[in-house]
Amino acid sequence: MSFLDRYGSTGADPLFGDPRRAHRGVSMEGYFWRITDPATGRVVIALCGANEGPEGPWSTIGLAAMPNGFVRTEALDGSWTDPDGLGVRGGFAGQGPNSTVAPAFAGNDRELHVNLGEDAKLDVTFHDLKPWPHRLAGGSSIFQSIPSLNQYWHPWLPGGRAAGSATVGGETWEFDGAQVYAEKAWGREGFPEAWWWGQAQGFAEPTASLAFAGGIVTSGPMRVEVTALVVMLPDGRVIRLGDPVISPVRTTTTDEQWHLSGRGFGWRIEVTASAPLDQAFVLPVPLPSEHRNTPGDLEHLVGDLKVTVSRFGRHVWTGETSLAALVHGGLDRVRAELRRRGLDDTLTHAPPVGK
């Protein structure tokens, strides 16, 4: 194994590296796509966690949609991640990554296919891609070069277009020119006490996009709260704030409110968002060494969000959307919410209340 391979196996990437590639050696590497269709108000998310445990590779796979509230997740044997670029396959049940049998999940930078049953399918292709533009570092910025962090994050596709179809429950939806966003996150096993995340499209300006991710980053004795905030302006410029010293983002979250305030390099970005707790999906996170999922995410697929961007005191852009995804995660928090809903607190997924 080369030095770069050993370095990558810790989860780290060198500056000017490519965080989209697989990090063989980490416990989990998660891939996430979100499709937003402002014309219909429909949103679909698809996720695949490629996990490595003592019994071999396995996958956390999920598909969820709004406004119908459909959700299905599975823990399936088999996973493969692309060492040369963006790609993941999961749920091929001992067939091997090169089998002619289609896996339950297969995604790359141009297409995505999910099959969790006749009523849980997604088949889409992507075009007019607006990939991450900064070669120096990915979404984790300088933190991407630090080995063995508990979590790394990279929004490799801030924007683009999707075409295809989704079968979610008893409905089949067609997409033609819908908006797409994609990211990946990876690291060692274990989760912080709490984390927060959001992603938004569906603004009046169709090329605009926003994403943020935060929590407690740890490596050995190092422990620091970090929130990364990324905005793609309507003109295509991508701004990233979140380095604790030079571009800090202050974050306040509750179960129904999110507020972020970031500044750096002359930029100032303010984000306010809200969504009712009853409308959150319960989604799983993996326990790689135990070969199983556990409830860990409270994710809203649709919420209200407003973002205001200025530079050197001059207003640049204000955007609003009612199609924002919002998360306030934490293992204890999610179990408490399942109990509040009168459900078994070991359920790995659940729809919004009333769905």
Coordinates of C-alpha atoms in Angstrom, one line a residue:
M1 CA 0.0 0.0 0.0
S2 CA 1.4 3.4 -1.0
F3 CA 1.7 6.3 1.4
L4 CA -1.2 8.1 -0.2
D5 CA -3.4 4.9 0.2
R6 CA -2.5 4.7 3.8
Y7 CA -3.2 8.4 4.3
G8 CA -6.5 8.0 2.6
S9 CA -7.4 5.0 4.7
T10 CA -7.6 7.4 7.7
G11 CA -10.3 9.4 5.9
A12 CA -8.0 12.3 5.1
D13 CA -7.3 13.9 1.7
P14 CA -4.3 16.0 0.8
L15 CA -4.9 19.6 -0.3
F16 CA -5.7 19.6 -4.1
G17 CA -6.8 16.0 -3.6
D18 CA -10.2 14.6 -4.7
P19 CA -12.5 13.9 -1.8
R20 CA -15.1 12.2 -4.1
R21 CA -12.9 9.1 -4.3
A22 CA -13.3 6.1 -1.9
H23 CA -11.5 6.2 1.4
R24 CA -10.8 2.5 1.8
G25 CA -10.2 1.8 5.5
V26 CA -12.8 4.1 7.1
S27 CA -15.8 2.4 8.9
M28 CA -18.4 4.2 6.8
E29 CA -18.7 6.3 3.7
G30 CA -22.1 7.8 3.0
Y31 CA -23.5 9.0 -0.3
F32 CA -26.5 11.2 -0.6
W33 CA -28.6 12.6 -3.4
R34 CA -31.6 15.0 -3.2
I35 CA -34.0 15.8 -6.0
T36 CA -36.2 18.9 -5.8
D37 CA -39.0 19.7 -8.2
P38 CA -40.2 23.2 -7.5
A39 CA -43.0 23.0 -10.1
T40 CA -44.7 20.2 -8.2
G41 CA -43.4 20.6 -4.7
R42 CA -42.0 17.1 -4.8
V43 CA -38.7 16.1 -3.1
V44 CA -37.0 12.7 -3.1
I45 CA -33.8 11.7 -1.2
A46 CA -31.7 8.6 -1.7
L47 CA -28.9 7.5 0.5
C48 CA -26.3 4.7 0.6
G49 CA -23.9 4.2 3.4
A50 CA -21.0 1.8 2.5
N51 CA -20.1 0.2 5.8
E52 CA -17.2 -2.0 6.8
G53 CA -17.7 -4.5 9.7
P54 CA -16.1 -7.7 11.0
E55 CA -18.5 -9.7 8.9
G56 CA -17.5 -7.8 5.7
P57 CA -19.0 -4.9 3.8
W58 CA -22.6 -4.0 4.0
S59 CA -25.0 -1.1 3.2
T60 CA -27.4 1.3 4.8
I61 CA -29.8 2.2 2.0
G62 CA -32.8 4.6 2.1
L63 CA -35.4 6.3 -0.1
A64 CA -37.8 8.9 1.1
A65 CA -40.2 11.4 -0.5
M66 CA -42.5 14.3 0.2
P67 CA -45.3 15.4 0.1
N68 CA -46.6 11.8 0.4
G69 CA -44.3 10.9 3.3
F70 CA -43.0 7.7 1.8
V71 CA -39.9 6.1 3.4
R72 CA -38.1 2.8 3.2
T73 CA -34.7 1.9 4.6
E74 CA -32.7 -1.4 4.6
A75 CA -29.5 -2.9 6.0
L76 CA -28.2 -5.1 3.1
D77 CA -25.1 -7.2 2.6
G78 CA -22.5 -5.9 0.1
S79 CA -21.0 -2.5 -0.7
W80 CA -18.5 -1.1 -3.1
T81 CA -17.0 2.4 -3.5
D82 CA -15.1 3.8 -6.5
P83 CA -11.4 4.3 -5.7
D84 CA -11.0 6.5 -8.8
G85 CA -14.0 8.8 -8.7
L86 CA -17.5 9.3 -7.4
G87 CA -19.4 5.9 -7.3
V88 CA -21.1 3.6 -4.9
R89 CA -23.0 0.3 -5.1
G90 CA -24.8 -1.4 -2.3
G91 CA -27.0 -4.4 -1.6
F92 CA -25.7 -7.0 -4.0
A93 CA -26.1 -9.9 -1.5
G94 CA -22.9 -11.8 -2.1
Q95 CA -23.0 -11.3 -5.9
G96 CA -19.9 -9.1 -5.9
P97 CA -19.6 -5.6 -7.3
N98 CA -19.1 -6.9 -10.9
S99 CA -22.1 -9.1 -10.9
T100 CA -24.7 -8.8 -13.7
V101 CA -27.4 -8.8 -11.1
A102 CA -28.4 -5.2 -10.4
P103 CA -27.6 -4.0 -6.9
A104 CA -30.2 -2.4 -4.7
F105 CA -28.4 0.9 -5.0
A106 CA -26.0 2.2 -7.7
G107 CA -25.0 5.8 -8.1
N108 CA -22.2 7.9 -9.7
D109 CA -21.9 11.4 -11.0
R110 CA -24.1 10.9 -14.0
E111 CA -26.9 8.5 -12.9
L112 CA -28.6 6.9 -9.9
H113 CA -30.7 3.7 -9.5
V114 CA -32.4 2.5 -6.4
N115 CA -34.6 -0.6 -6.1
L116 CA -36.0 -1.5 -2.7
G117 CA -39.1 -3.2 -4.0
E118 CA -41.8 -2.5 -6.6
D119 CA -43.1 0.5 -4.7
A120 CA -39.6 1.9 -3.8
K121 CA -37.6 2.7 -7.0
L122 CA -35.7 5.7 -8.4
D123 CA -34.1 5.9 -11.8
V124 CA -32.6 9.2 -12.8
T125 CA -29.8 10.7 -14.9
F126 CA -28.1 14.0 -14.3
H127 CA -27.1 16.8 -16.6
D128 CA -26.1 20.5 -16.5
L129 CA -23.9 19.7 -13.5
K130 CA -22.5 22.4 -11.3
P131 CA -19.7 20.6 -9.4
W132 CA -17.7 21.8 -6.5
P133 CA -15.4 24.4 -8.0
H134 CA -12.6 24.8 -5.5
R135 CA -9.6 22.5 -6.2
L136 CA -7.6 23.4 -3.0
A137 CA -10.0 21.7 -0.6
G138 CA -13.5 20.2 -0.3
G139 CA -16.4 21.0 2.0
S140 CA -14.4 20.1 5.1
S141 CA -11.7 22.7 4.0
I142 CA -8.4 22.4 5.8
F143 CA -9.9 19.8 8.1
Q144 CA -9.9 17.3 5.2
S145 CA -6.1 17.0 5.6
I146 CA -6.3 15.9 9.3
P147 CA -6.2 12.1 9.6
S148 CA -8.8 10.1 11.6
L149 CA -11.5 12.7 12.2
N150 CA -14.9 11.3 13.3
Q151 CA -16.5 12.9 10.2
Y152 CA -15.6 14.5 6.9
W153 CA -18.1 16.2 4.5
H154 CA -18.0 17.2 0.9
P155 CA -20.9 18.7 -1.1
W156 CA -19.4 17.6 -4.4
L157 CA -22.5 18.6 -6.5
P158 CA -24.0 21.9 -5.3
G159 CA -26.4 21.9 -8.3
G160 CA -27.5 20.4 -11.5
R161 CA -30.6 18.9 -13.3
A162 CA -32.2 15.5 -13.0
A163 CA -34.5 13.5 -15.4
G164 CA -36.2 10.2 -14.8
S165 CA -38.8 8.6 -12.5
A166 CA -39.5 7.7 -8.9
T167 CA -42.0 5.1 -7.6
V168 CA -42.7 5.9 -4.0
G169 CA -45.5 4.0 -2.4
G170 CA -48.5 4.0 -4.7
E171 CA -47.3 6.9 -6.8
T172 CA -45.0 7.2 -9.8
W173 CA -43.4 10.6 -10.3
E174 CA -41.7 11.8 -13.5
F175 CA -38.9 14.3 -13.4
D176 CA -37.7 16.5 -16.3
G177 CA -35.3 19.3 -15.4
A178 CA -35.7 18.9 -11.6
Q179 CA -33.0 20.3 -9.4
V180 CA -30.4 17.9 -7.9
Y181 CA -27.8 18.2 -5.1
A182 CA -25.4 15.5 -3.9
E183 CA -22.8 15.1 -1.2
K184 CA -20.8 12.5 0.7
A185 CA -19.7 12.1 4.3
W186 CA -17.3 9.6 5.8
G187 CA -15.3 8.8 8.9
R188 CA -14.8 6.4 11.7
E189 CA -17.5 4.6 13.6
G190 CA -19.4 6.7 16.2
F191 CA -21.5 9.8 16.2
P192 CA -21.4 13.1 18.2
E193 CA -24.0 13.9 20.8
A194 CA -25.7 16.2 18.2
W195 CA -25.3 17.3 14.7
W196 CA -27.1 19.6 12.3
W197 CA -27.5 19.7 8.6
G198 CA -29.5 21.5 5.9
Q199 CA -29.8 21.8 2.1
A200 CA -32.0 24.0 0.0
Q201 CA -33.0 24.6 -3.6
G202 CA -36.3 25.7 -5.0
F203 CA -35.4 29.4 -4.8
A204 CA -36.8 31.9 -7.3
E205 CA -33.4 31.8 -8.9
P206 CA -33.1 28.1 -10.1
T207 CA -29.3 28.0 -10.1
A208 CA -29.0 29.0 -6.4
S209 CA -28.3 26.3 -3.8
L210 CA -27.3 26.1 -0.1
A211 CA -26.0 23.4 2.2
F212 CA -24.6 23.3 5.7
A213 CA -23.3 20.6 8.1
G214 CA -22.1 20.9 11.6
G215 CA -21.3 19.0 14.8
I216 CA -18.4 18.2 17.2
V217 CA -15.3 17.3 15.2
T218 CA -12.8 15.1 17.2
S219 CA -9.4 13.5 16.6
G220 CA -7.6 12.3 19.7
P221 CA -7.6 15.1 22.3
M222 CA -8.9 17.6 19.7
R223 CA -12.5 18.5 20.2
V224 CA -14.1 21.5 18.4
E225 CA -17.6 22.5 17.2
V226 CA -17.6 23.3 13.5
T227 CA -20.3 24.3 11.0
A228 CA -19.5 24.4 7.3
L229 CA -21.8 26.7 5.3
V230 CA -21.9 26.6 1.5
V231 CA -23.9 28.9 -0.8
M232 CA -24.0 28.8 -4.6
L233 CA -25.2 32.2 -5.7
P234 CA -27.5 32.7 -8.7
D235 CA -24.5 33.7 -10.8
G236 CA -22.7 30.4 -10.0
R237 CA -20.1 31.6 -7.5
V238 CA -19.7 29.1 -4.6
I239 CA -18.9 30.5 -1.2
R240 CA -17.7 28.4 1.7
L241 CA -17.5 29.6 5.3
G242 CA -16.8 27.6 8.4
D243 CA -13.1 27.7 9.3
P244 CA -13.3 28.4 13.1
V245 CA -10.6 31.1 13.0
I246 CA -10.9 32.9 9.7
S247 CA -14.5 32.3 8.6
P248 CA -16.5 31.1 11.6
V249 CA -20.2 30.2 11.5
R250 CA -22.2 30.5 14.7
T251 CA -25.1 28.1 14.8
T252 CA -28.1 27.8 17.1
T253 CA -30.5 24.9 16.6
T254 CA -33.6 23.5 18.3
D255 CA -35.9 20.7 17.1
E256 CA -37.8 23.2 15.0
Q257 CA -35.5 26.2 14.4
W258 CA -32.1 26.7 12.7
H259 CA -30.1 29.9 12.7
L260 CA -26.6 30.3 11.2
S261 CA -24.5 33.4 11.0
G262 CA -21.2 33.3 9.1
R263 CA -18.6 35.8 8.1
G264 CA -15.2 35.7 6.5
F265 CA -13.3 37.0 3.4
G266 CA -15.6 40.0 3.4
W267 CA -18.7 37.8 3.1
R268 CA -21.5 37.7 5.6
I269 CA -24.2 35.0 5.3
E270 CA -27.3 34.8 7.5
V271 CA -29.6 31.7 7.4
T272 CA -32.9 31.2 9.3
A273 CA -35.0 28.1 8.9
S274 CA -37.9 26.3 10.5
A275 CA -40.0 23.1 10.3
P276 CA -42.5 21.5 12.6
L277 CA -41.1 18.5 14.6
D278 CA -44.1 16.4 13.7
Q279 CA -43.1 16.6 10.0
A280 CA -39.6 15.1 10.5
F281 CA -38.7 11.7 9.1
V282 CA -36.8 9.3 11.4
L283 CA -33.9 7.9 9.4
P284 CA -31.2 5.4 10.3
V285 CA -27.5 5.8 10.9
P286 CA -25.2 2.7 10.7
L287 CA -23.4 0.8 13.4
P288 CA -20.7 -0.7 11.1
S289 CA -19.2 -3.1 13.6
E290 CA -22.6 -4.5 14.6
H291 CA -23.8 -4.9 11.0
R292 CA -27.1 -3.0 11.7
N293 CA -28.8 0.3 11.5
T294 CA -30.0 2.4 14.4
P295 CA -32.4 5.4 14.5
G296 CA -30.2 8.6 14.4
D297 CA -31.6 11.3 12.1
L298 CA -34.6 13.6 12.4
E299 CA -34.8 14.9 8.8
H300 CA -37.3 17.3 7.4
L301 CA -37.6 17.0 3.6
V302 CA -39.5 20.3 3.3
G303 CA -39.1 23.3 5.5
D304 CA -38.9 27.1 5.3
L305 CA -35.5 28.8 4.8
K306 CA -34.3 32.3 4.1
V307 CA -30.7 33.2 3.3
T308 CA -29.2 36.7 3.0
V309 CA -25.7 37.2 1.5
S310 CA -23.7 40.4 1.6
R311 CA -20.1 41.4 1.0
F312 CA -18.2 44.3 2.5
G313 CA -21.6 45.5 3.8
R314 CA -23.3 45.5 0.4
H315 CA -26.3 43.3 -0.2
V316 CA -25.6 40.6 -2.8
W317 CA -28.6 38.2 -2.7
T318 CA -31.6 37.2 -0.6
G319 CA -33.4 33.9 -1.3
E320 CA -36.3 32.1 0.2
T321 CA -37.7 28.6 -0.3
S322 CA -40.3 26.3 1.3
L323 CA -38.5 23.2 0.0
A324 CA -35.5 23.1 2.4
A325 CA -34.2 19.9 4.0
L326 CA -33.3 20.3 7.7
V327 CA -31.7 17.9 10.2
H328 CA -31.2 18.0 14.0
G329 CA -29.6 14.6 14.7
G330 CA -28.6 12.7 17.7
L331 CA -29.2 9.1 18.9
D332 CA -30.8 10.1 22.2
R333 CA -32.9 12.8 20.6
V334 CA -34.3 10.5 17.9
R335 CA -35.2 7.8 20.4
A336 CA -37.0 10.3 22.5
E337 CA -39.0 11.5 19.5
L338 CA -40.0 8.0 18.6
R339 CA -41.3 7.5 22.1
R340 CA -43.1 10.9 22.0
R341 CA -44.9 9.6 18.9
G342 CA -45.9 6.4 20.7
L343 CA -43.6 4.2 18.6
D344 CA -40.9 1.7 19.4
D345 CA -37.7 3.6 20.0
T346 CA -35.7 1.0 18.1
L347 CA -37.5 1.6 14.8
T348 CA -34.9 2.6 12.2
H349 CA -37.2 4.7 10.1
A350 CA -40.6 6.4 10.4
P351 CA -42.6 8.8 8.3
P352 CA -43.8 12.2 9.5
V353 CA -46.8 12.2 11.9
G354 CA -50.0 11.6 9.9
K355 CA -48.3 10.2 6.8

